[in-house]
Coordinates of C-alpha atoms in Angstrom, one line a residue:
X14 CA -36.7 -82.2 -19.4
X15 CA -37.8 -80.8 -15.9
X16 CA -39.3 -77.7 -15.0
X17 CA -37.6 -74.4 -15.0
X18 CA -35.0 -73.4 -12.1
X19 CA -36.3 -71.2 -9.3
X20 CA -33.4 -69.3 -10.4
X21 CA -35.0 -68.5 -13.7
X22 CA -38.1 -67.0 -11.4
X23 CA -36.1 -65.3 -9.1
X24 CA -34.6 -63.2 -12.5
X25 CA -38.1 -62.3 -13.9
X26 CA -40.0 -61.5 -10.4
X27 CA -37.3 -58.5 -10.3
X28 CA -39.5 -57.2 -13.5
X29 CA -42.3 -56.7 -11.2
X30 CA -43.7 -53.3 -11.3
X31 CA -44.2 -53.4 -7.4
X32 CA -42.2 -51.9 -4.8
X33 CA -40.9 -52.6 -1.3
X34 CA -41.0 -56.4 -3.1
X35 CA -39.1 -57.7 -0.1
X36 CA -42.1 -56.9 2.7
X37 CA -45.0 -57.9 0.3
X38 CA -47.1 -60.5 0.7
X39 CA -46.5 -63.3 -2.0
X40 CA -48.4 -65.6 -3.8
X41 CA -46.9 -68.8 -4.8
X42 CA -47.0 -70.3 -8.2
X43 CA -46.7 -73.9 -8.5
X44 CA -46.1 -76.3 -11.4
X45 CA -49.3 -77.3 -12.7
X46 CA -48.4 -80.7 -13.7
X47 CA -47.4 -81.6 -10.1
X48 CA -49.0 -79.3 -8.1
X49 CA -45.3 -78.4 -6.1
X50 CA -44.1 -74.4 -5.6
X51 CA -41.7 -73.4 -7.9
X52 CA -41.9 -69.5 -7.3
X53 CA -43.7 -66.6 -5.4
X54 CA -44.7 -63.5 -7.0
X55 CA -45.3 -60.2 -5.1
X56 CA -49.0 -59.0 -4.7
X57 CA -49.6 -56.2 -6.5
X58 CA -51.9 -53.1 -4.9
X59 CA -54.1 -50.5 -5.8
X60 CA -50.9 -48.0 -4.8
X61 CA -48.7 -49.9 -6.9
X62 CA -51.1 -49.8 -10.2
X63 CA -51.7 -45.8 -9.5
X64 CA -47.9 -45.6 -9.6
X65 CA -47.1 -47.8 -12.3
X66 CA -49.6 -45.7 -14.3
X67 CA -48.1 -42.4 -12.9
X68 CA -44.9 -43.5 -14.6
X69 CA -46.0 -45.0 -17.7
X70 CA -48.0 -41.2 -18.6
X71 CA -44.8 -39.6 -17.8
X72 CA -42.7 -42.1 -20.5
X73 CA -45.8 -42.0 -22.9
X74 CA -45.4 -38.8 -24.1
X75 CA -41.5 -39.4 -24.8
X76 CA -42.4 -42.5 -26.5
X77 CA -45.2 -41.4 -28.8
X78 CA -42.9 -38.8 -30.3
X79 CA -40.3 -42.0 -31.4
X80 CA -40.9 -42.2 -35.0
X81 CA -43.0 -45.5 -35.8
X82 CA -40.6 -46.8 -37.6
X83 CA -38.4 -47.2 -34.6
X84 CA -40.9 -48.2 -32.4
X85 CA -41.2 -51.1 -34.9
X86 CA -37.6 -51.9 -35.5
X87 CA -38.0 -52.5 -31.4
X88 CA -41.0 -54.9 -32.1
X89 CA -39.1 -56.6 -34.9
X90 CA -36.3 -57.3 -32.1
X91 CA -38.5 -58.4 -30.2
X92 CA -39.4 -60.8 -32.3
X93 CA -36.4 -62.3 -32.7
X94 CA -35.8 -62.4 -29.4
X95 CA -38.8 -64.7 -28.9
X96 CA -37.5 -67.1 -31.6
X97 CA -34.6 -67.1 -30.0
X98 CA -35.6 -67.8 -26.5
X99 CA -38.5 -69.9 -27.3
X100 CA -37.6 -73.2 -25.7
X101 CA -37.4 -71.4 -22.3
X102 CA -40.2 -69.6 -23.3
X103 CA -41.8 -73.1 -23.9
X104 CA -41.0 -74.7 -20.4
X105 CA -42.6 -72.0 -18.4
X106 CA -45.6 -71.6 -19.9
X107 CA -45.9 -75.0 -19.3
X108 CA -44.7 -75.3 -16.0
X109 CA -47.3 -72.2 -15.1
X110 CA -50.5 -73.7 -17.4
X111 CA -49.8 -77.9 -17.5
X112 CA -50.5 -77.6 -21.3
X113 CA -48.7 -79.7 -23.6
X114 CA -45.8 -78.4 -25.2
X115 CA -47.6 -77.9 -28.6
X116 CA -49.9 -76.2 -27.4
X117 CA -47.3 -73.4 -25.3
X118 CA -45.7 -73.5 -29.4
X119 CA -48.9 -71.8 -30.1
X120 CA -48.3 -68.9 -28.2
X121 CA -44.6 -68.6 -29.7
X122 CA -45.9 -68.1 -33.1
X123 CA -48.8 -66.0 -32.2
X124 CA -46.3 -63.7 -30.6
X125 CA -44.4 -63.9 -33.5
X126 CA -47.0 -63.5 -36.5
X127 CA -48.4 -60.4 -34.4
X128 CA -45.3 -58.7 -33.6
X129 CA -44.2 -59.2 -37.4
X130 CA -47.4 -58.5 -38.6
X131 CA -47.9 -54.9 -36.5
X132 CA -44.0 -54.1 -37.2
X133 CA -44.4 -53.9 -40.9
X134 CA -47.7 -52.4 -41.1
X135 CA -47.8 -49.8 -38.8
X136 CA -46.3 -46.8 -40.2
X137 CA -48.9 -47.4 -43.0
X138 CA -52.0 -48.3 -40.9
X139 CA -51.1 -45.0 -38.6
X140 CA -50.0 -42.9 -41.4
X141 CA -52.2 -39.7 -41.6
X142 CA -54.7 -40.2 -44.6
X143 CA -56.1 -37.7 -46.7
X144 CA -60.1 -37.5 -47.6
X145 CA -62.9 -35.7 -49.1
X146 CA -63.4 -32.5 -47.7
X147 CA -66.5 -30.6 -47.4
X148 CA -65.5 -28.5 -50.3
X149 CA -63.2 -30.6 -52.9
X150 CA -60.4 -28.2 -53.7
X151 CA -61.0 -25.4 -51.0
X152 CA -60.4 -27.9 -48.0
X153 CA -58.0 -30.0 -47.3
X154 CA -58.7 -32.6 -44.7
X155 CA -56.6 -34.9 -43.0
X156 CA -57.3 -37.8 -40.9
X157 CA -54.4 -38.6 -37.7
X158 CA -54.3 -41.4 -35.2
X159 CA -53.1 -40.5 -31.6
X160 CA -52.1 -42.8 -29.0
X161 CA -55.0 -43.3 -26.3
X162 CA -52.0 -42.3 -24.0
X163 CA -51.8 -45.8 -21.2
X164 CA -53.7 -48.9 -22.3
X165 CA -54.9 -51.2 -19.2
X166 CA -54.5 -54.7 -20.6
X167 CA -56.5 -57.5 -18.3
X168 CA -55.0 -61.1 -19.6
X169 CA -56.2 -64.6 -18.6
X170 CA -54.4 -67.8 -17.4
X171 CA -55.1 -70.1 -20.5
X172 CA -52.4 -68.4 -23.1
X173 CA -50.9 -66.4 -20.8
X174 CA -48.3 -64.8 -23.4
X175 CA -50.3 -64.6 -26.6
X176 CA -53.1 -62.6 -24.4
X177 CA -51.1 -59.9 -22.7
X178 CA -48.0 -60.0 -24.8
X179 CA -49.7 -59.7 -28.3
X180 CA -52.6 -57.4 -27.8
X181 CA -49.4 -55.1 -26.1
X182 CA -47.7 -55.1 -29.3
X183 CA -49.8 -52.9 -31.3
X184 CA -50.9 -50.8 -28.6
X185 CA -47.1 -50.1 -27.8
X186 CA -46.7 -49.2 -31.5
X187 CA -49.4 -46.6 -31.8
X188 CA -47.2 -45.0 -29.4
X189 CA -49.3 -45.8 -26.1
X190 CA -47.9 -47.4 -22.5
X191 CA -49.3 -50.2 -21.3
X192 CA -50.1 -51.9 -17.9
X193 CA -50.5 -55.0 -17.7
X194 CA -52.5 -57.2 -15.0
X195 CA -51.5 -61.0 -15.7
X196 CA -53.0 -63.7 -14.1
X197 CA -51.9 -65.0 -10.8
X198 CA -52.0 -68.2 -11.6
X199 CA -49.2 -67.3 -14.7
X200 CA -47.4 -63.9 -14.3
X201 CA -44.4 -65.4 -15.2
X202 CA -45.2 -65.8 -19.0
X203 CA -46.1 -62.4 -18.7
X204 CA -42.8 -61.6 -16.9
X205 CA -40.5 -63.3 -19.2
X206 CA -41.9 -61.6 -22.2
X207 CA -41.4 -58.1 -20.4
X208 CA -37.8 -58.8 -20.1
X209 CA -37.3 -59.9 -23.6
X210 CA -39.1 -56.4 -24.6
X211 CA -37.1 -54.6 -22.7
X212 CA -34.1 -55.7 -23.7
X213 CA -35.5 -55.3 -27.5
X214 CA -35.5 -51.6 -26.6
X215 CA -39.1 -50.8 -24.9
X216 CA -38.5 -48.6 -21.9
X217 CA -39.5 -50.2 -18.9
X218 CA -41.6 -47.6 -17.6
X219 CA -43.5 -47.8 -20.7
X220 CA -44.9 -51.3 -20.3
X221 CA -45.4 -52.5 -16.9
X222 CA -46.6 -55.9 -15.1
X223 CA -48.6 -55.6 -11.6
X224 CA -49.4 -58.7 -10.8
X225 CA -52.2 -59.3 -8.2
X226 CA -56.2 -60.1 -7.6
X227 CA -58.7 -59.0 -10.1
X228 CA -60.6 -57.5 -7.3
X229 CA -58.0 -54.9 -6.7
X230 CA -55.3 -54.5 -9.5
X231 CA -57.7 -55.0 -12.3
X232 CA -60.1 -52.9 -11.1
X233 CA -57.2 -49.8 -10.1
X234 CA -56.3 -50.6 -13.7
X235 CA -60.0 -49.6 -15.3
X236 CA -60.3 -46.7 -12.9
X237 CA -56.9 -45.4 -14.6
X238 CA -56.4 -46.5 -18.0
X239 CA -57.0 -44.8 -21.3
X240 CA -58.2 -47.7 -22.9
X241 CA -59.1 -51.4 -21.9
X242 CA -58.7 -54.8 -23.2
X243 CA -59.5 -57.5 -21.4
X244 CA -59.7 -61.3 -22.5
X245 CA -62.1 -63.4 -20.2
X246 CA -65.1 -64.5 -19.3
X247 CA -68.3 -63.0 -20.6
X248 CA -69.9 -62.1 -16.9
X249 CA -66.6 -60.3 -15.9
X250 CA -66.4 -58.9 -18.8
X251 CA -70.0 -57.4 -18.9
X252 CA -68.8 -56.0 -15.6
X253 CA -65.6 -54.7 -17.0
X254 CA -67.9 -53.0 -19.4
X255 CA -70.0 -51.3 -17.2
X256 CA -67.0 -50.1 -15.5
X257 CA -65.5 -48.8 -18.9
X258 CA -68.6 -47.0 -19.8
X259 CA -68.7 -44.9 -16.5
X260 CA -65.7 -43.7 -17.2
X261 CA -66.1 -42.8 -20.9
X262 CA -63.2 -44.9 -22.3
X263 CA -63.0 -47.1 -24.9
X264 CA -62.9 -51.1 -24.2
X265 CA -62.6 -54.4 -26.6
X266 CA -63.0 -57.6 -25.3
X267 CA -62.9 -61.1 -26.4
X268 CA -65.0 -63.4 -23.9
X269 CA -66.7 -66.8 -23.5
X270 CA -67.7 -69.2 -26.9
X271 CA -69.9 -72.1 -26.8
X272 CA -68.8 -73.0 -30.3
X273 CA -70.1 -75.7 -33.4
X274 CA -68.9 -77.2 -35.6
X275 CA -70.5 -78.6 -38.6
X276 CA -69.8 -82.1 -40.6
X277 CA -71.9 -82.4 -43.5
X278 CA -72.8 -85.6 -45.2
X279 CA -70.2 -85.5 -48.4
X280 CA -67.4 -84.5 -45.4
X281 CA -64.1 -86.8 -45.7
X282 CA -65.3 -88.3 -42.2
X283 CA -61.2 -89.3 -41.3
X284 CA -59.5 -86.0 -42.2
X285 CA -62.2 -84.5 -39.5
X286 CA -61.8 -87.2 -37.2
X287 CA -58.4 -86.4 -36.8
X288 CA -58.4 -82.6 -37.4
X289 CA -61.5 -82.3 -34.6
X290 CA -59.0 -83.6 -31.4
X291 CA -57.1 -80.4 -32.1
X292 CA -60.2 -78.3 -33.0
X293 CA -61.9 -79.5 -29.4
X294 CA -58.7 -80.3 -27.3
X295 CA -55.8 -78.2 -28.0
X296 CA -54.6 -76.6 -24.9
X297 CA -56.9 -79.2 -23.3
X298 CA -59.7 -77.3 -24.4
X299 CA -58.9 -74.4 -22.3
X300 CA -59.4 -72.1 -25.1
X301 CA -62.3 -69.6 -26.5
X302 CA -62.1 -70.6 -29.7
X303 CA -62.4 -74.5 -29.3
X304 CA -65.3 -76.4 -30.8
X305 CA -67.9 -77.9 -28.1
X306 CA -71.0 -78.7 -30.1
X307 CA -70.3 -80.7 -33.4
X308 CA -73.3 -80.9 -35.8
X309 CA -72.9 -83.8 -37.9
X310 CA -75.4 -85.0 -40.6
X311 CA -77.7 -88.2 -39.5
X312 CA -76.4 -90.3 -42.3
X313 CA -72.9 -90.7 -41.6
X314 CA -73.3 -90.0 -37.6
X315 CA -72.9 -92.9 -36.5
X316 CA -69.4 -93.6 -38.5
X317 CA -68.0 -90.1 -37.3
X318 CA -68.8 -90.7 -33.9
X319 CA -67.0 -94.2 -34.0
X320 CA -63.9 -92.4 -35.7
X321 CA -63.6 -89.7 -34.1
X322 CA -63.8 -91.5 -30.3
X323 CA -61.1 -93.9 -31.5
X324 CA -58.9 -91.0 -32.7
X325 CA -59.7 -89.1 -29.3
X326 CA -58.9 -92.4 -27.2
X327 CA -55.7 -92.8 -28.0
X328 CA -54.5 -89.2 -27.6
X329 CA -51.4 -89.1 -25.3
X330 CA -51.8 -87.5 -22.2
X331 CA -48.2 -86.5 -20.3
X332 CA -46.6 -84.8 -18.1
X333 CA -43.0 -84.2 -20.8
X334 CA -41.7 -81.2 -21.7
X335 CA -41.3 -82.2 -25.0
X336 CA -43.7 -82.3 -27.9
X337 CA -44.7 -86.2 -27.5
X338 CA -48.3 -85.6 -25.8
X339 CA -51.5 -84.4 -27.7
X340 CA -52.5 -83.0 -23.9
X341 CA -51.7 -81.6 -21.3
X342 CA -53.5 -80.9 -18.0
X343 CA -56.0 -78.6 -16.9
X344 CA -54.6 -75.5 -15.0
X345 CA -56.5 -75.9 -11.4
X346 CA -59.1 -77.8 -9.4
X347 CA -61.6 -75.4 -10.4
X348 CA -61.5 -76.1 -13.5
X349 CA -61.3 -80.1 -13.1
X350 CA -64.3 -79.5 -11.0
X351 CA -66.3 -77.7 -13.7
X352 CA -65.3 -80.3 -16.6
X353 CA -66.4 -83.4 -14.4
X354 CA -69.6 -81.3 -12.8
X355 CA -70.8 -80.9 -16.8
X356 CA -70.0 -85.0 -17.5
X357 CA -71.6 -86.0 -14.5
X358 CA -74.6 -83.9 -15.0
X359 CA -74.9 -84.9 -18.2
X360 CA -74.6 -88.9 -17.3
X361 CA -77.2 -88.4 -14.6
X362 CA -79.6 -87.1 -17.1
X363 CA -79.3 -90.1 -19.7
X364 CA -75.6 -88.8 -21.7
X365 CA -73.5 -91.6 -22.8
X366 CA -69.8 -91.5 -22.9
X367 CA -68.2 -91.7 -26.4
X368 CA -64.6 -91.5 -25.5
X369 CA -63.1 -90.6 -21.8
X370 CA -64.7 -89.2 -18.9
X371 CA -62.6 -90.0 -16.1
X372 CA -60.3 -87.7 -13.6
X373 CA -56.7 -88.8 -14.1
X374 CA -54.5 -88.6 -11.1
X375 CA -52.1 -91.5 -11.7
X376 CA -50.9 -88.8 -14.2
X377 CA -51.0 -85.3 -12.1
X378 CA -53.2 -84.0 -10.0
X379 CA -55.4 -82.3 -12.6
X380 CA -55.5 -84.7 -15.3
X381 CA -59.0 -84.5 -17.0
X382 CA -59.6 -87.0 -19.8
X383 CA -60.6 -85.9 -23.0
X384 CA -64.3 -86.4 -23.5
X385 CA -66.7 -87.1 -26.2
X386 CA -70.5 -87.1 -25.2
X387 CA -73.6 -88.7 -27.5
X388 CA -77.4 -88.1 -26.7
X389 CA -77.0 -85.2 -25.2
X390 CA -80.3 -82.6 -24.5
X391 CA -80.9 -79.5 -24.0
X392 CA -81.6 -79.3 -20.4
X393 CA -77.7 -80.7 -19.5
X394 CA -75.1 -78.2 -18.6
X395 CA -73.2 -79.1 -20.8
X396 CA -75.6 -78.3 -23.9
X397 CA -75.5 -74.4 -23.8
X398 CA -73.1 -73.6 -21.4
X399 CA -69.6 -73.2 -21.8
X400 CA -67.1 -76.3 -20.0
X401 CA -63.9 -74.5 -21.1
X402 CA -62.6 -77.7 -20.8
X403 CA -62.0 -81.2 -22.1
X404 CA -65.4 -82.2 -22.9
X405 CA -67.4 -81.7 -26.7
X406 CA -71.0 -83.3 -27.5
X407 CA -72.0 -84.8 -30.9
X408 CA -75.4 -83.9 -31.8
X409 CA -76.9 -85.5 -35.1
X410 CA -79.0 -83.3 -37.6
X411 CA -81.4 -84.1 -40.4
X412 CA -79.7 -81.7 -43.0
X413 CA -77.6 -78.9 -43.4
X414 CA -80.6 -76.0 -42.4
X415 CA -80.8 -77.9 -39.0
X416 CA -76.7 -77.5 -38.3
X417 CA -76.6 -74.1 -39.5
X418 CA -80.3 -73.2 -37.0
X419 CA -78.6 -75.1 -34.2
X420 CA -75.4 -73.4 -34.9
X421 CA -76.8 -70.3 -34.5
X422 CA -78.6 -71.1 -31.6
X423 CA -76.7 -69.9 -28.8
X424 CA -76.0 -66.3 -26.9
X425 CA -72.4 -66.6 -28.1
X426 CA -70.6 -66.2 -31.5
X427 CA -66.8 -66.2 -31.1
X428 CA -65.8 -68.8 -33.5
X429 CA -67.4 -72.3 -35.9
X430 CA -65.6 -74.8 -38.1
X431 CA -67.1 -76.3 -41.0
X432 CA -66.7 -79.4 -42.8
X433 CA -68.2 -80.1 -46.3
X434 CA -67.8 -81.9 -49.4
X435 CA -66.4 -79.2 -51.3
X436 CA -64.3 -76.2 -50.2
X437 CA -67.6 -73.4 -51.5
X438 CA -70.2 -75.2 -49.8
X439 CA -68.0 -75.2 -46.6
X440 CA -67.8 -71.6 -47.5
X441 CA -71.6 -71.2 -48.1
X442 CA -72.3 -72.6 -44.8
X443 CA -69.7 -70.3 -43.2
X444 CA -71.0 -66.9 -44.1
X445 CA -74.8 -68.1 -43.0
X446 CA -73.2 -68.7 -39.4
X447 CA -73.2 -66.0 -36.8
X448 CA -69.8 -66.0 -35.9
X449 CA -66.7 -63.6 -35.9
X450 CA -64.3 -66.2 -37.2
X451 CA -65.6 -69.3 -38.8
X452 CA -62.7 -71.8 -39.9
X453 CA -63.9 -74.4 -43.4
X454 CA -61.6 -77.2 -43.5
X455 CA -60.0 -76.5 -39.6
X456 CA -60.8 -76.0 -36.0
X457 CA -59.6 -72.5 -34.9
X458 CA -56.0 -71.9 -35.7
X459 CA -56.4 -70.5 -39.9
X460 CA -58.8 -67.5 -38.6
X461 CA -56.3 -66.7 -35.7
X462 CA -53.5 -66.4 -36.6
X463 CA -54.7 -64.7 -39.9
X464 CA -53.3 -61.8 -38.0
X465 CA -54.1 -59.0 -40.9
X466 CA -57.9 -59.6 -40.7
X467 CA -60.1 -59.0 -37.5
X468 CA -60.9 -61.8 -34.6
X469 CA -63.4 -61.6 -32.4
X470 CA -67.0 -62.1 -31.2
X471 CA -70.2 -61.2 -31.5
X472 CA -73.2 -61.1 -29.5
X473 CA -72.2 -62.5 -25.8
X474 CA -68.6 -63.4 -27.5
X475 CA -67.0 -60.3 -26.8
X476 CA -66.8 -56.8 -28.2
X477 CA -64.1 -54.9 -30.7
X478 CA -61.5 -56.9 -32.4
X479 CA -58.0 -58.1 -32.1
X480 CA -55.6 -58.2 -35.3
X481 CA -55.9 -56.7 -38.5
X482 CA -56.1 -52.7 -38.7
X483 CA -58.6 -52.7 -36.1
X484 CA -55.9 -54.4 -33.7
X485 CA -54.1 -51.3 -33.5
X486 CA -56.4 -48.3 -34.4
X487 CA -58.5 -49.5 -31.8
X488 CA -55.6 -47.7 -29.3
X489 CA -55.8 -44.2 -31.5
X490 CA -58.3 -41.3 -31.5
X491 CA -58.9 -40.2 -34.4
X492 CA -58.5 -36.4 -35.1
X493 CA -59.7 -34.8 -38.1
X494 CA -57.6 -31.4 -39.7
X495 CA -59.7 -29.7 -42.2
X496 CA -57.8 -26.4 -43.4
X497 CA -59.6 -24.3 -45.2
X498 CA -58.0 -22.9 -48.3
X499 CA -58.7 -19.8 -50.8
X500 CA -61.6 -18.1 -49.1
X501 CA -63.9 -19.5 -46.2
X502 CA -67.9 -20.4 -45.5
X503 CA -68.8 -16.8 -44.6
X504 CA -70.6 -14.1 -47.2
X505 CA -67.6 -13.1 -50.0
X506 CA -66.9 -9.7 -50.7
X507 CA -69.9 -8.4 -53.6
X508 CA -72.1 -10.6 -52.2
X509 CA -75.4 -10.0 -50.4
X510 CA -75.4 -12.6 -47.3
X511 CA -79.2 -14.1 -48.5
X512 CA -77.6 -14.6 -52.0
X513 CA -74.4 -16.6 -50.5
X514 CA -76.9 -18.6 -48.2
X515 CA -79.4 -19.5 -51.2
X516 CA -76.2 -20.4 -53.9
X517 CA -74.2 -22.1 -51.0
X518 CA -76.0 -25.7 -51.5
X519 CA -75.8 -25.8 -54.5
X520 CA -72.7 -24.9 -54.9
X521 CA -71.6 -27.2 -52.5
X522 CA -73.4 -30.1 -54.9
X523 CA -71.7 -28.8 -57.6
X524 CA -68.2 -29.1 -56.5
X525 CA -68.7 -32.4 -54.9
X526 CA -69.6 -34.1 -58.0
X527 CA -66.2 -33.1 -60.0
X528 CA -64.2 -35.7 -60.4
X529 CA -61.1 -37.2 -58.3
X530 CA -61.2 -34.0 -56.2
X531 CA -60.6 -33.9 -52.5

């Protein structure tokens, strides 16, 4: 199955929220697997993000006052629109990332679970919610979520669609707009996701793509949005932060991971074998939440170590469209560079190989074996820094308490997998790890796409959360309505104002303690 048709480009770089397109300077996006051109994208500017945003304020105020449950009848479309159109879907967000085809799948469904997720829960996440008042039967006070108004939305180049189309979704259904800044290594799985929203029934104004260089479109984009989310690495997204907090608006951010996981002695040794190549290598480890440290008790080390190299050795690497290899390639030379600099570092410095460890180019251009290290140290790259690559070391442990220390011995904490003899102790270990999603029994993929319940990081690993209700109230203000009803705070009629302000504390105590008053 080949790449898509420049014809198939040509249709979504028309979706561009740029204008003059013809006289821009372009950028050209090539296939990752062989490194040709297949398209050029228009570069965004400063002008065209002010404008964008200029337009989406204007079409934000119409579509905050469509009823939610329109706005997620659109989403559900949506939805089904992605099913629908998933193999082409599929074939460029591999032609734009090199990933194997199972792992572009991933970003179907993620898509999918999100916008079904967000579609059905909505109305009652953003439904106004009645509380305790200050005076239980004199007040009523009511709690109301109100779109931010735009939200800038800064994606990244390793799930190009999930990142930028997903954390849209409930941002769109709180009633905000949103501008998006994709990647210019992959705005076309931004692109083709735009079109399919728009044809769902999202105006166009109200969710816009300016593609274009960090430096200048997603910094135009913080100095106008409402709200931020950004998906990245931790030192731009410290800077992102700073930037945010200048300007007094909110920001959530899911960044770098340098994450464990743990094998404990009574662990069924095969089933993790196998279930750790996905865990360390899907999307050829490109991803946040892939394991890079395991932890695996000293008494079956050795035998995990054998298994799991076999099990990583013969992993299929290709260049198909079609779901027949476990990986695919890495996205640019950069990266290649930075997953052989951490091997040969760590090599020079007394690392053995387990499993790979070799550049191959008789496959693409940016072929990058996967690789298992043993005996690595702390003072390797490799050990504490993040590869966001290919490349995971094995590390044996006396005991459970030294995994679980180690674990926790890093400035990150975005996501762990554990493996134990028994489905509580897994879960024992997993609430003692510091960690905003820890996976017992799998890699990454239960806690993710567990799209009701919050993902993110702590520490260095990010800040806020995607998914769950905190997905989408994260893009509301809350405002709080308190009417006051019967008679109000000031001195009644009769009464002398030093007897009101004496009886009104304990009268407040009083009427707090009845019961099931608001």
């Amino acid at each position: 199955m080949p790449a898509p048709s420049s014809a198939t480009f040509e249709r979504l770089r028309q979706l561009a929220a740029i204008d003059d397109m013809e006289s821009r300077e372009v950028l050209a996006v090539e296939e990752v697997f062989t490194g040709k051109p297949i398209a050029t994208i228009p570069i965004g500017t400063a002008a065209d993000v002010t404008a964008a945003f200029a337009k989406a304020r204007a079409a934000q105020v119409e579509w905050a006052q469509v009823p939610v449950k329109e706005r997620a009848a659109i989403i559900e479309r949506f939805r089904d629109l992605v099913k629908a159109n998933r193999d082409e879907l599929m074939d460029i967000a591999q032609a734009e990332t090199g990933k194997a085809r199972s792992a572009a799948q991933e970003e179907i469904v993620d898509m999918m679970l999100n916008a079904r997720y967000y579609a059905r829960n909505a109305a009652k996440l953003l439904a106004p919610k009645r509380v305790q008042g200050l005076l239980p039967g004199l007040t009523k006070t009511v709690v109301h979520h109100r779109p931010k108004g735009v939200v800038g939305v800064i994606s990244p180049w390793n799930y190009p669609m999930a990142l930028s189309i997903s954390d849209s979704i409930p941002a769109l259904l709180a009633g905000n707009a949103v501008v998006v800044k994709p990647d210019s290594q992959t705005p076309y799985c931004t692109l083709v996701n735009a079109e399919l929203l728009y044809e769902a029934g999202v105006p166009r104004d109200v969710f816009a793509v300016v593609p274009g260089p960090g430096s200048v479109v997603g910094t135009a984009i913080v100095e106008n949005c409402d709200y931020l989310m950004f998906t990245g690495s931790t030192a731009t997204g410290r800077l992102l932060a700073e930037q945010a907090g200048r300007r007094l608006i909110g920001f959530s951010a899911e960044l770098g991971g340098k994450n464990p996981m743990i094998v404990t002695k009574d662990a069924k040794l095969d089933e993790v074998a196998k279930a750790a190549t996905r865990a360390c290598f899907s999307n050829a480890g490109q991803l946040c939440i892939s394991v890079e440290r395991i932890y695996v008790d000293q008494s079956v080390a050795a035998e995990f170590t054998t298994k799991f190299g076999a099990q990583v050795s013969a992993m299929k690497l290709a260049t198909d469209y079609d779901f027949s290899a476990d990986m695919g390639s890495l996205i640019s030379e950069g990266q290649v560079k930075a997953v052989s600099g951490h091997v040969d570092d760590a090599l020079v410095k007394g690392a053995k190989v387990v499993a790979g460890g070799n550049k191959r180019p008789d496959i693409g251009p940016l072929f990058y074996e996967p690789t298992v290290l043993a005996d690595v140290t702390d003072e390797m790259l490799c050990a504490r820094t993040e590869t966001f690559g290919p490349l995971v070391s094995i590390y044996p442990v006396a005991d459970v308490e030294e995994a679980i220390a180690k674990a926790n011995d890093t400035e990150y904490g975005l996501n762990a997998s554990v493996w134990a003899g028994t489905k509580a102790e897994g879960e024992a270990i997993a609430a003692r790890l510091r960690s905003g999603t820890v996976n017992v029994d799998e890699g990454y993929a239960p806690a993710f796409g567990s799209t009701a319940a919050p993902m993110g990081g702590m520490r260095a690993s990010g800040v806020g959360r995607r998914h769950g209700p905190e997905g989408i109230l994260k893009y509301c203000e809350s405002q709080t309505i308190a009417t006051t009803r019967v008679l109000n705070l000031g001195t009644p009629r009769g009464f002398s104002n030093s007897f009101w302000q004496k009886a009104l504390t304990p009268l407040i105590s009083i009427v707090q303690q009845l019961p099931g008053r608001r």
